[in-house]
Short mmCIF file of C-alpha atoms in Angstrom, two decimals:
data_model
loop_
_atom_site.label_atom_id
_atom_site.label_comp_id
_atom_site.label_asym_id
_atom_site.label_seq_id
_atom_site.Cartn_x
_atom_site.Cartn_y
_atom_site.Cartn_z
CA MET A 1 13.08 8.03 32.72
CA THR A 2 13.05 5.09 35.10
CA ALA A 3 16.34 3.20 35.28
CA LEU A 4 16.18 -0.31 33.89
CA SER A 5 17.61 -1.70 37.12
CA SER A 6 14.74 -0.28 39.20
CA ILE A 7 12.07 -2.30 37.38
CA GLN A 8 11.83 -5.78 35.97
CA THR A 9 15.02 -6.82 34.23
CA PRO A 10 14.99 -7.05 30.44
CA ARG A 11 15.23 -10.84 30.63
CA VAL A 12 12.16 -11.06 32.87
CA VAL A 13 10.18 -8.82 30.52
CA ALA A 14 11.49 -10.73 27.51
CA ALA A 15 10.30 -14.04 28.96
CA ARG A 16 6.81 -12.62 29.45
CA LEU A 17 6.73 -11.09 25.97
CA SER A 18 8.01 -14.28 24.35
CA GLU A 19 5.31 -16.34 26.02
CA SER A 20 2.64 -13.93 24.80
CA LEU A 21 4.05 -13.77 21.26
CA SER A 22 4.13 -17.54 20.93
CA LYS A 23 0.40 -17.97 21.55
CA ALA A 24 -0.86 -16.83 18.14
CA PRO A 25 0.47 -15.14 15.00
CA ARG A 26 0.59 -11.36 15.08
CA GLN A 27 -2.11 -9.96 12.81
CA LEU A 28 -2.34 -7.00 10.47
CA LEU A 29 -4.02 -3.87 11.78
CA ILE A 30 -6.43 -2.51 9.19
CA GLY A 31 -9.29 -0.12 9.82
CA GLY A 32 -8.80 -0.36 13.56
CA LYS A 33 -9.12 -4.15 13.61
CA HIS A 34 -6.66 -7.01 13.95
CA VAL A 35 -7.05 -9.25 10.90
CA ASP A 36 -5.28 -12.21 9.35
CA ALA A 37 -3.80 -11.91 5.88
CA LEU A 38 -6.46 -12.91 3.35
CA SER A 39 -4.19 -15.70 2.12
CA GLY A 40 -3.82 -17.03 5.65
CA ARG A 41 -0.05 -16.96 5.21
CA THR A 42 2.37 -16.06 7.99
CA PHE A 43 6.13 -15.68 8.29
CA ALA A 44 8.61 -15.94 11.16
CA THR A 45 10.36 -13.03 12.80
CA THR A 46 13.52 -14.10 14.62
CA ASN A 47 15.73 -12.93 17.46
CA PRO A 48 19.09 -11.92 15.92
CA ALA A 49 20.92 -12.73 19.15
CA THR A 50 19.88 -16.38 19.01
CA GLY A 51 18.62 -17.01 15.49
CA GLU A 52 15.47 -18.46 17.07
CA GLU A 53 11.91 -17.71 16.01
CA LEU A 54 10.07 -15.16 18.14
CA CYS A 55 6.65 -15.57 16.59
CA GLN A 56 4.69 -15.84 13.38
CA VAL A 57 3.43 -12.66 11.73
CA ALA A 58 0.70 -12.17 9.12
CA HIS A 59 2.16 -12.17 5.60
CA ALA A 60 0.31 -9.39 3.76
CA GLY A 61 -0.08 -9.55 0.02
CA PRO A 62 -1.36 -7.02 -2.52
CA GLU A 63 -4.98 -7.83 -1.62
CA ASP A 64 -4.34 -6.91 2.02
CA VAL A 65 -2.59 -3.72 0.96
CA ASP A 66 -5.67 -2.81 -1.07
CA LEU A 67 -7.88 -3.23 2.01
CA ALA A 68 -5.51 -1.11 4.11
CA VAL A 69 -5.37 1.71 1.56
CA LYS A 70 -9.15 1.74 1.23
CA ALA A 71 -9.50 1.80 5.04
CA ALA A 72 -7.10 4.74 5.19
CA ARG A 73 -9.03 6.55 2.45
CA ARG A 74 -12.34 6.11 4.27
CA ALA A 75 -10.81 7.37 7.50
CA PHE A 76 -9.15 10.32 5.76
CA GLU A 77 -12.40 11.41 4.10
CA ASP A 78 -14.52 10.92 7.21
CA PRO A 79 -15.72 14.34 8.42
CA ALA A 80 -14.84 13.30 11.97
CA TRP A 81 -11.17 13.42 10.92
CA ARG A 82 -11.26 16.10 8.23
CA ARG A 83 -13.06 18.55 10.50
CA MET A 84 -11.16 17.67 13.66
CA SER A 85 -9.67 20.80 15.18
CA ALA A 86 -5.93 21.34 15.12
CA MET A 87 -5.85 21.26 18.91
CA ASP A 88 -7.68 17.92 19.03
CA ARG A 89 -5.17 16.43 16.59
CA SER A 90 -2.41 17.73 18.83
CA MET A 91 -3.96 16.06 21.84
CA LEU A 92 -4.04 12.69 20.06
CA LEU A 93 -0.31 12.95 19.42
CA TYR A 94 0.39 13.99 23.00
CA ARG A 95 -1.63 11.04 24.32
CA LEU A 96 0.22 8.64 22.05
CA ALA A 97 3.54 9.97 23.35
CA ASP A 98 2.32 9.47 26.92
CA LEU A 99 1.37 5.86 26.19
CA ILE A 100 4.77 5.15 24.65
CA GLU A 101 6.34 6.60 27.78
CA ARG A 102 4.12 4.40 29.94
CA ASP A 103 5.23 1.27 28.08
CA ALA A 104 8.79 2.41 27.36
CA HIS A 105 10.56 -0.45 29.11
CA GLU A 106 8.44 -3.12 27.45
CA LEU A 107 8.83 -1.49 24.02
CA ALA A 108 12.61 -1.34 24.46
CA VAL A 109 12.75 -5.05 25.27
CA LEU A 110 10.43 -5.90 22.38
CA GLU A 111 12.69 -3.98 20.01
CA CYS A 112 15.74 -5.71 21.47
CA LEU A 113 14.18 -9.11 20.83
CA ASP A 114 13.23 -8.28 17.24
CA ASN A 115 16.18 -6.11 16.19
CA GLY A 116 19.03 -7.19 18.47
CA LYS A 117 20.28 -3.82 19.68
CA PRO A 118 20.80 -3.68 23.46
CA ALA A 119 17.63 -2.91 25.42
CA SER A 120 19.29 -0.14 27.42
CA LEU A 121 20.39 1.68 24.26
CA THR A 122 17.06 1.04 22.57
CA ARG A 123 15.28 2.65 25.51
CA LEU A 124 17.57 5.68 25.40
CA VAL A 125 17.66 6.23 21.63
CA GLU A 126 14.64 4.63 19.98
CA ILE A 127 11.91 4.83 22.58
CA GLU A 128 12.82 8.14 24.19
CA GLY A 129 13.49 9.54 20.71
CA SER A 130 10.04 8.44 19.53
CA ILE A 131 8.38 10.07 22.53
CA LYS A 132 10.24 13.30 21.75
CA THR A 133 9.22 13.11 18.09
CA PHE A 134 5.51 12.69 18.81
CA ARG A 135 5.55 15.50 21.37
CA TYR A 136 7.38 17.82 19.00
CA PHE A 137 4.95 17.26 16.12
CA ALA A 138 2.01 17.52 18.52
CA GLY A 139 2.81 21.23 18.57
CA TRP A 140 2.53 21.70 14.83
CA PRO A 141 -1.18 21.30 13.89
CA SER A 142 -2.12 24.66 15.42
CA LYS A 143 0.89 26.40 13.86
CA PHE A 144 1.03 24.99 10.35
CA GLY A 145 -1.07 27.08 8.02
CA GLY A 146 -1.09 29.43 5.08
CA GLU A 147 -0.57 33.16 4.68
CA THR A 148 -2.05 36.23 3.02
CA LEU A 149 -0.02 37.54 0.10
CA PRO A 150 0.10 41.00 -1.50
CA VAL A 151 -0.68 40.47 -5.19
CA SER A 152 -0.76 42.91 -8.12
CA PRO A 153 -3.62 41.80 -10.39
CA ARG A 154 -4.27 43.34 -13.77
CA GLY A 155 -7.12 45.72 -14.39
CA GLY A 156 -6.97 47.37 -11.00
CA LEU A 157 -8.85 44.60 -9.25
CA GLN A 158 -8.80 44.54 -5.48
CA ILE A 159 -7.88 40.99 -4.57
CA LEU A 160 -7.51 39.15 -1.31
CA ASN A 161 -5.10 36.29 -1.90
CA TYR A 162 -4.42 33.69 0.74
CA THR A 163 -2.98 30.19 0.89
CA THR A 164 -4.01 27.16 2.89
CA ARG A 165 -2.09 24.00 3.73
CA GLU A 166 -4.12 20.84 3.21
CA PRO A 167 -3.17 17.21 3.94
CA VAL A 168 -1.91 15.37 0.90
CA GLY A 169 -4.19 12.38 1.59
CA VAL A 170 -3.22 8.76 2.14
CA ALA A 171 0.48 8.29 2.87
CA ALA A 172 2.37 5.02 2.48
CA LEU A 173 5.18 4.84 5.04
CA ILE A 174 7.87 2.20 4.44
CA VAL A 175 10.46 1.92 7.19
CA PRO A 176 13.68 -0.11 7.64
CA TRP A 177 14.82 -2.67 10.20
CA ASN A 178 17.71 -0.76 11.74
CA TYR A 179 15.60 1.73 13.78
CA PRO A 180 12.07 0.33 13.50
CA MET A 181 10.35 2.36 16.22
CA SER A 182 12.19 5.61 15.51
CA MET A 183 11.62 5.52 11.78
CA ALA A 184 7.92 4.79 12.24
CA ALA A 185 7.64 7.77 14.60
CA TRP A 186 9.60 10.03 12.23
CA LYS A 187 6.99 9.40 9.54
CA ILE A 188 3.72 8.86 11.39
CA ALA A 189 4.04 11.96 13.58
CA PRO A 190 4.26 14.62 10.84
CA ALA A 191 1.86 12.74 8.57
CA VAL A 192 -1.01 12.67 11.07
CA ALA A 193 -0.09 16.12 12.40
CA ALA A 194 -0.68 17.39 8.85
CA GLY A 195 -4.01 15.53 8.74
CA CYS A 196 -3.13 12.52 6.60
CA ALA A 197 -4.14 8.89 7.05
CA VAL A 198 -1.32 6.35 6.78
CA VAL A 199 -0.49 2.77 5.89
CA LEU A 200 2.73 1.71 7.58
CA LYS A 201 4.82 -1.11 6.11
CA PRO A 202 7.59 -2.14 8.55
CA ALA A 203 10.56 -4.22 7.43
CA GLU A 204 9.85 -7.94 7.45
CA GLN A 205 12.76 -8.45 9.87
CA THR A 206 11.30 -6.13 12.53
CA PRO A 207 7.48 -5.88 12.48
CA LEU A 208 6.69 -6.09 16.19
CA THR A 209 7.05 -2.55 17.53
CA ALA A 210 5.22 -1.13 14.50
CA LEU A 211 2.19 -3.26 15.33
CA ARG A 212 2.38 -2.30 18.99
CA LEU A 213 2.67 1.39 18.12
CA ALA A 214 -0.52 1.21 16.04
CA GLU A 215 -2.31 -0.47 18.95
CA LEU A 216 -1.21 2.34 21.24
CA ALA A 217 -2.52 4.86 18.70
CA LEU A 218 -5.96 3.26 18.93
CA GLU A 219 -5.76 3.39 22.70
CA ALA A 220 -4.85 7.08 22.43
CA GLY A 221 -8.08 7.70 20.54
CA PHE A 222 -6.97 7.90 16.92
CA PRO A 223 -9.93 7.10 14.67
CA ALA A 224 -9.94 3.61 13.18
CA GLY A 225 -8.15 3.58 9.83
CA ILE A 226 -5.97 6.64 10.37
CA ILE A 227 -2.99 4.41 11.21
CA ASN A 228 -2.90 0.99 9.51
CA VAL A 229 -0.08 -1.55 9.52
CA VAL A 230 0.60 -4.22 6.92
CA THR A 231 3.44 -6.66 7.60
CA GLY A 232 5.10 -8.57 4.80
CA PHE A 233 7.81 -8.58 2.18
CA GLY A 234 8.72 -6.70 -0.96
CA ASP A 235 5.53 -7.60 -2.80
CA ALA A 236 3.47 -5.81 -0.14
CA GLY A 237 5.75 -2.78 -0.33
CA ALA A 238 5.55 -2.72 -4.14
CA ALA A 239 1.75 -2.98 -4.04
CA LEU A 240 1.63 -0.08 -1.62
CA VAL A 241 3.86 2.12 -3.79
CA GLU A 242 1.92 1.30 -6.95
CA HIS A 243 -1.56 1.61 -5.44
CA PRO A 244 -3.59 4.38 -7.12
CA GLY A 245 -5.23 5.20 -3.79
CA VAL A 246 -1.91 6.30 -2.26
CA ASP A 247 -1.06 9.99 -2.62
CA LYS A 248 2.35 10.07 -0.98
CA VAL A 249 5.19 7.61 -0.32
CA ALA A 250 7.82 8.12 2.37
CA PHE A 251 10.63 5.57 2.36
CA THR A 252 13.76 4.99 4.39
CA GLY A 253 16.10 2.28 3.18
CA SER A 254 18.60 1.41 0.48
CA THR A 255 19.31 3.61 -2.52
CA GLU A 256 18.51 0.82 -4.97
CA VAL A 257 15.06 0.26 -3.49
CA GLY A 258 14.56 4.03 -3.41
CA LYS A 259 15.16 4.18 -7.16
CA ALA A 260 12.65 1.37 -7.69
CA ILE A 261 10.08 3.28 -5.63
CA VAL A 262 10.52 6.36 -7.81
CA ARG A 263 9.90 4.29 -10.93
CA ALA A 264 6.85 2.58 -9.41
CA SER A 265 5.29 5.83 -8.17
CA THR A 266 4.78 7.40 -11.59
CA GLY A 267 1.35 5.87 -12.21
CA ASN A 268 -0.51 8.66 -10.41
CA LEU A 269 2.56 10.88 -9.84
CA LYS A 270 2.66 10.29 -6.12
CA LYS A 271 4.69 12.64 -4.00
CA VAL A 272 7.84 10.78 -2.89
CA SER A 273 10.37 11.46 -0.15
CA LEU A 274 13.40 9.24 0.31
CA GLU A 275 15.98 8.86 3.07
CA LEU A 276 18.56 6.51 1.59
CA GLY A 277 22.12 5.28 1.98
CA GLY A 278 25.25 6.92 3.24
CA LYS A 279 29.02 6.61 3.39
CA SER A 280 29.77 9.39 5.81
CA PRO A 281 33.29 10.82 6.22
CA GLN A 282 34.84 11.62 9.59
CA ILE A 283 37.43 14.34 8.94
CA VAL A 284 40.09 14.86 11.62
CA LEU A 285 42.47 17.82 11.53
CA PRO A 286 45.83 17.69 13.34
CA ASP A 287 44.73 20.16 16.03
CA ALA A 288 41.65 18.11 17.06
CA ASP A 289 41.03 16.83 20.58
CA LEU A 290 41.98 13.25 19.75
CA SER A 291 40.53 11.73 22.89
CA ALA A 292 37.10 13.24 22.26
CA ALA A 293 37.32 12.47 18.54
CA ALA A 294 38.25 8.83 19.09
CA ALA A 295 35.37 8.21 21.47
CA SER A 296 32.80 9.85 19.20
CA ILE A 297 34.12 8.29 16.00
CA ALA A 298 33.93 4.85 17.63
CA GLN A 299 30.37 5.57 18.69
CA GLY A 300 29.57 6.90 15.22
CA ILE A 301 30.57 3.68 13.46
CA PHE A 302 29.91 1.00 16.06
CA PHE A 303 26.59 2.14 17.55
CA ASN A 304 23.78 -0.20 16.46
CA GLN A 305 26.52 -2.45 15.12
CA GLY A 306 27.20 0.02 12.32
CA GLN A 307 23.71 -0.53 10.92
CA THR A 308 23.03 3.19 10.64
CA CYS A 309 22.62 5.24 7.46
CA THR A 310 24.72 8.05 8.93
CA ALA A 311 27.47 5.74 10.23
CA GLY A 312 30.83 7.50 10.00
CA SER A 313 32.42 4.69 8.04
CA ARG A 314 35.19 6.67 6.28
CA LEU A 315 37.88 8.07 8.57
CA TYR A 316 40.12 10.78 7.08
CA ALA A 317 42.79 11.44 9.72
CA HIS A 318 45.68 13.84 9.13
CA GLU A 319 48.92 11.91 8.75
CA ALA A 320 50.38 13.62 11.84
CA VAL A 321 47.71 12.07 14.11
CA TYR A 322 46.64 9.01 12.10
CA ASP A 323 48.45 6.32 14.09
CA GLU A 324 47.53 7.71 17.50
CA LEU A 325 43.90 8.27 16.57
CA VAL A 326 43.35 4.89 14.94
CA GLU A 327 44.84 3.09 17.93
CA ALA A 328 42.58 5.07 20.27
CA ILE A 329 39.52 4.16 18.22
CA ALA A 330 40.63 0.53 18.21
CA GLY A 331 40.86 0.69 22.00
CA HIS A 332 37.22 1.79 22.17
CA ALA A 333 36.28 -1.02 19.80
CA ARG A 334 38.00 -3.64 21.95
CA SER A 335 36.31 -2.32 25.10
CA LEU A 336 32.77 -2.89 23.82
CA LYS A 337 30.86 -5.66 25.59
CA ILE A 338 29.40 -7.89 22.87
CA GLY A 339 26.45 -10.14 23.58
CA ASN A 340 22.71 -10.52 23.95
CA GLY A 341 21.18 -7.09 24.40
CA LEU A 342 18.97 -8.36 27.21
CA ASP A 343 22.06 -8.35 29.44
CA GLU A 344 22.35 -4.92 30.98
CA ASP A 345 26.14 -4.63 30.65
CA VAL A 346 26.08 -5.37 26.90
CA ASN A 347 26.51 -2.36 24.60
CA PHE A 348 27.10 -4.13 21.26
CA GLY A 349 24.60 -6.64 19.92
CA PRO A 350 24.24 -8.81 16.82
CA LEU A 351 23.68 -7.88 13.21
CA ILE A 352 20.09 -8.19 12.06
CA SER A 353 20.37 -11.44 10.06
CA GLU A 354 22.60 -14.09 8.58
CA GLU A 355 22.34 -12.30 5.25
CA GLN A 356 23.70 -9.11 6.81
CA TRP A 357 26.44 -11.06 8.61
CA ASN A 358 27.56 -12.56 5.31
CA GLN A 359 27.54 -9.14 3.66
CA VAL A 360 29.69 -7.53 6.35
CA SER A 361 32.09 -10.46 6.47
CA GLY A 362 32.32 -10.41 2.69
CA TYR A 363 33.26 -6.73 2.64
CA VAL A 364 36.05 -7.29 5.17
CA GLU A 365 37.43 -10.00 2.92
CA ILE A 366 37.14 -7.68 -0.09
CA GLY A 367 39.00 -4.95 1.80
CA VAL A 368 41.85 -7.29 2.72
CA ASN A 369 42.11 -8.52 -0.86
CA GLU A 370 42.31 -4.89 -2.02
CA GLY A 371 45.21 -4.20 0.34
CA ALA A 372 43.61 -2.96 3.54
CA ARG A 373 44.80 -4.32 6.87
CA VAL A 374 42.55 -5.57 9.69
CA LEU A 375 43.67 -3.64 12.76
CA THR A 376 41.02 -5.04 15.08
CA GLY A 377 37.97 -7.28 14.74
CA GLY A 378 37.01 -8.76 11.41
CA ALA A 379 35.33 -11.96 12.55
CA ARG A 380 32.74 -13.60 14.79
CA PRO A 381 33.50 -12.96 18.48
CA SER A 382 34.82 -15.93 20.42
CA GLY A 383 32.19 -17.77 22.43
CA LEU A 384 29.20 -16.36 20.53
CA ASP A 385 28.45 -19.18 18.14
CA ASN A 386 24.71 -18.55 17.93
CA GLY A 387 23.14 -15.41 16.56
CA TYR A 388 24.62 -12.97 14.07
CA PHE A 389 27.46 -11.40 16.01
CA PHE A 390 30.36 -9.65 14.26
CA GLU A 391 33.25 -7.87 15.93
CA PRO A 392 33.70 -4.10 15.63
CA THR A 393 36.30 -3.80 12.89
CA ILE A 394 38.87 -1.27 11.67
CA LEU A 395 40.50 -1.57 8.27
CA GLY A 396 43.78 0.38 8.14
CA ASP A 397 45.81 1.44 5.08
CA ALA A 398 42.60 2.02 3.14
CA GLN A 399 42.81 3.86 -0.18
CA ALA A 400 40.28 6.03 -2.01
CA GLY A 401 39.47 3.57 -4.80
CA MET A 402 38.70 0.58 -2.57
CA ARG A 403 35.17 -0.81 -2.49
CA VAL A 404 35.19 -0.68 1.33
CA VAL A 405 35.73 3.07 1.02
CA ARG A 406 33.18 3.69 -1.72
CA GLU A 407 30.31 1.28 -0.95
CA GLU A 408 27.94 1.22 2.01
CA ILE A 409 28.72 -1.84 4.13
CA PHE A 410 26.02 -1.23 6.76
CA GLY A 411 27.97 -2.92 9.48
CA PRO A 412 30.61 -2.18 12.15
CA VAL A 413 33.50 -1.60 9.75
CA LEU A 414 35.59 1.60 9.73
CA SER A 415 37.88 2.25 6.76
CA ALA A 416 40.77 4.44 7.91
CA LEU A 417 42.61 6.74 5.47
CA SER A 418 45.30 9.38 6.07
CA TRP A 419 45.64 12.77 4.37
CA LYS A 420 48.01 15.74 4.27
CA ASP A 421 46.62 18.14 1.63
CA ALA A 422 43.39 19.93 2.64
CA ASP A 423 42.13 20.50 -0.90
CA GLN A 424 42.67 16.86 -1.80
CA LEU A 425 40.91 15.90 1.44
CA ILE A 426 37.73 17.74 0.43
CA ALA A 427 37.81 16.18 -3.03
CA GLU A 428 38.14 12.68 -1.55
CA ALA A 429 35.45 13.29 1.06
CA ASN A 430 33.05 14.36 -1.70
CA ASN A 431 34.08 11.54 -4.04
CA SER A 432 31.03 9.47 -3.17
CA ASP A 433 27.61 8.71 -4.60
CA PHE A 434 26.21 9.57 -1.17
CA GLY A 435 25.86 12.80 0.77
CA LEU A 436 23.96 12.08 3.94
CA SER A 437 26.27 13.34 6.69
CA ALA A 438 29.82 14.18 7.72
CA GLY A 439 31.84 14.78 10.88
CA ILE A 440 34.60 17.37 11.32
CA TRP A 441 37.06 17.40 14.21
CA THR A 442 39.15 20.52 14.79
CA ASN A 443 39.69 23.39 17.24
CA ASP A 444 40.17 25.82 14.34
CA ILE A 445 36.76 27.45 13.84
CA LYS A 446 37.68 28.87 10.43
CA SER A 447 38.72 25.47 9.14
CA ALA A 448 35.58 23.91 10.61
CA HIS A 449 33.27 26.31 8.79
CA ARG A 450 35.27 26.16 5.56
CA ILE A 451 35.13 22.37 5.43
CA ALA A 452 31.47 22.29 6.50
CA GLY A 453 30.66 24.57 3.60
CA ALA A 454 32.62 22.48 1.13
CA VAL A 455 31.40 19.01 2.13
CA LYS A 456 28.33 17.83 0.20
CA ALA A 457 26.17 16.41 2.97
CA GLY A 458 22.74 17.04 4.45
CA SER A 459 24.01 17.05 8.05
CA VAL A 460 27.46 18.17 9.19
CA TRP A 461 28.53 17.68 12.79
CA ILE A 462 31.49 19.66 14.13
CA ASN A 463 33.22 18.15 17.18
CA CYS A 464 30.24 15.83 17.68
CA PHE A 465 28.50 13.20 15.60
CA ASN A 466 25.11 11.67 14.86
CA LEU A 467 23.01 14.16 16.79
CA VAL A 468 19.42 14.40 15.54
CA ASP A 469 16.42 16.31 16.80
CA PRO A 470 12.83 16.55 15.52
CA ALA A 471 13.21 20.32 15.27
CA THR A 472 15.98 20.30 12.67
CA PRO A 473 15.81 18.93 9.11
CA PHE A 474 17.41 15.58 8.31
CA GLY A 475 18.13 14.18 4.86
CA GLY A 476 20.79 13.87 2.21
CA PHE A 477 22.40 15.20 -0.95
CA LYS A 478 22.99 13.17 -4.12
CA GLN A 479 21.90 9.51 -3.89
CA SER A 480 21.21 9.80 -0.17
CA GLY A 481 17.67 10.86 -0.90
CA TRP A 482 14.99 13.45 -1.62
CA GLY A 483 13.36 15.76 0.89
CA ARG A 484 13.89 16.25 4.60
CA GLU A 485 12.52 14.58 7.70
CA HIS A 486 11.79 16.60 10.87
CA GLY A 487 10.87 20.21 11.43
CA ARG A 488 8.56 22.27 9.26
CA GLN A 489 10.04 20.58 6.19
CA ALA A 490 8.50 17.26 7.27
CA MET A 491 5.06 18.87 7.62
CA GLU A 492 5.41 20.22 4.10
CA LEU A 493 6.08 16.71 2.78
CA TYR A 494 2.59 15.63 3.85
CA SER A 495 0.67 18.68 2.65
CA GLU A 496 -0.44 20.59 -0.44
CA THR A 497 -0.58 24.37 -0.84
CA LYS A 498 -3.82 25.88 -2.15
CA SER A 499 -3.98 29.49 -3.39
CA VAL A 500 -7.34 31.26 -3.03
CA TRP A 501 -8.21 34.49 -4.90
CA VAL A 502 -11.11 36.64 -3.70
CA ASN A 503 -12.28 39.60 -5.83
CA LEU A 504 -13.09 42.48 -3.45
CA THR A 505 -13.73 45.04 -6.21
#
């Protein structure tokens, strides 16, 4: 990876991108063509660091969604795609990964402009992670198949029984604003590796890298209509979920919207996978390496300004180390450089929107009213009057019943609780509607495994936090979702199993 400092600075690239974006509204990408919304409507996407408009984007409605789904269906049923060899599908994914790598710096800056997270971190996490995801799933088409099974039919028949894995069809992919590029890659890569055609609906706050990714897919040689992008609001997403031409919906976002998607998908019993909310516990035992724990816990809650589904927002520190650990985490919080992510020394950017700023600020006020104490942060940083900046915040003296402990804030707010009884600790850690992830900090391997087995969470990190890889499944228990992203499990989400019986008698 080329260092940012060895090429054009993010601000230079941002100036060039901003000039290009301002020339004309960004269009939908349907059937391999850039098109305006049929209504002619557009909407503004803004820079969270300044609150200023970046550009206008086509505002898709249900009629545009219908065109995109039909384009995906035509592409899916085209023999050129259906009969494409597994190796040729792999090569398309490899070429797309190469093009993302070629444009990595520009994509990182574009994401910074639209989402607000620092360009250097975006390059490292989102862009490099997307490249890794596409290259990983590029290996699957030639390895994802059926099997022959020994069966025992009645009547003494000699039967050859085998299964095949077939693409589910047209997949609607709805992704959030917190990791726009990554989430698009997480869904597009396994879907097209399995042989599906897709319609991608990015969040209205962050449509720009999704559109650019689809353009790169065309450059890579993907047939027109295999990857379509519709930009818009909830009405476009609802139309996509309800459309009878969609066979599968994959959604990442809030639990409430996930429930609405399940209800809306029943018309033709679409397959649905959901990666939803979280309220992840960070459990610290008294024998833990407190220095390592403090650094990772701070990263786990403050990275991406806390706008992460797996954010370790509930700290359960043993009473013997609570004060020392919380102060160490607060030290990390105070050391973060807050500002516009185009500045290379910044490692903490703005929240995504004014709405999100108000939500985070409101939760801090709720926590204080419930008896929690602001140990650091809790307000807009001094000198950053524009944009949606909010300080990394720690709420001490938190108690199990508080809303800031039970509800997902989706911002840089850590609720710190102390514990002394291990059994009560597990009960409190599991006393949540969510079960996406958890962190455990201890040098006692027996305790680590015992707690990992007892915690209800889809991912458990021991002496580390928030590590993900396309090879290992990712998803949640309880109201954190259905199904798993990544690995073979993701390929299964986008496929059907067919059983074939051949009478050899």
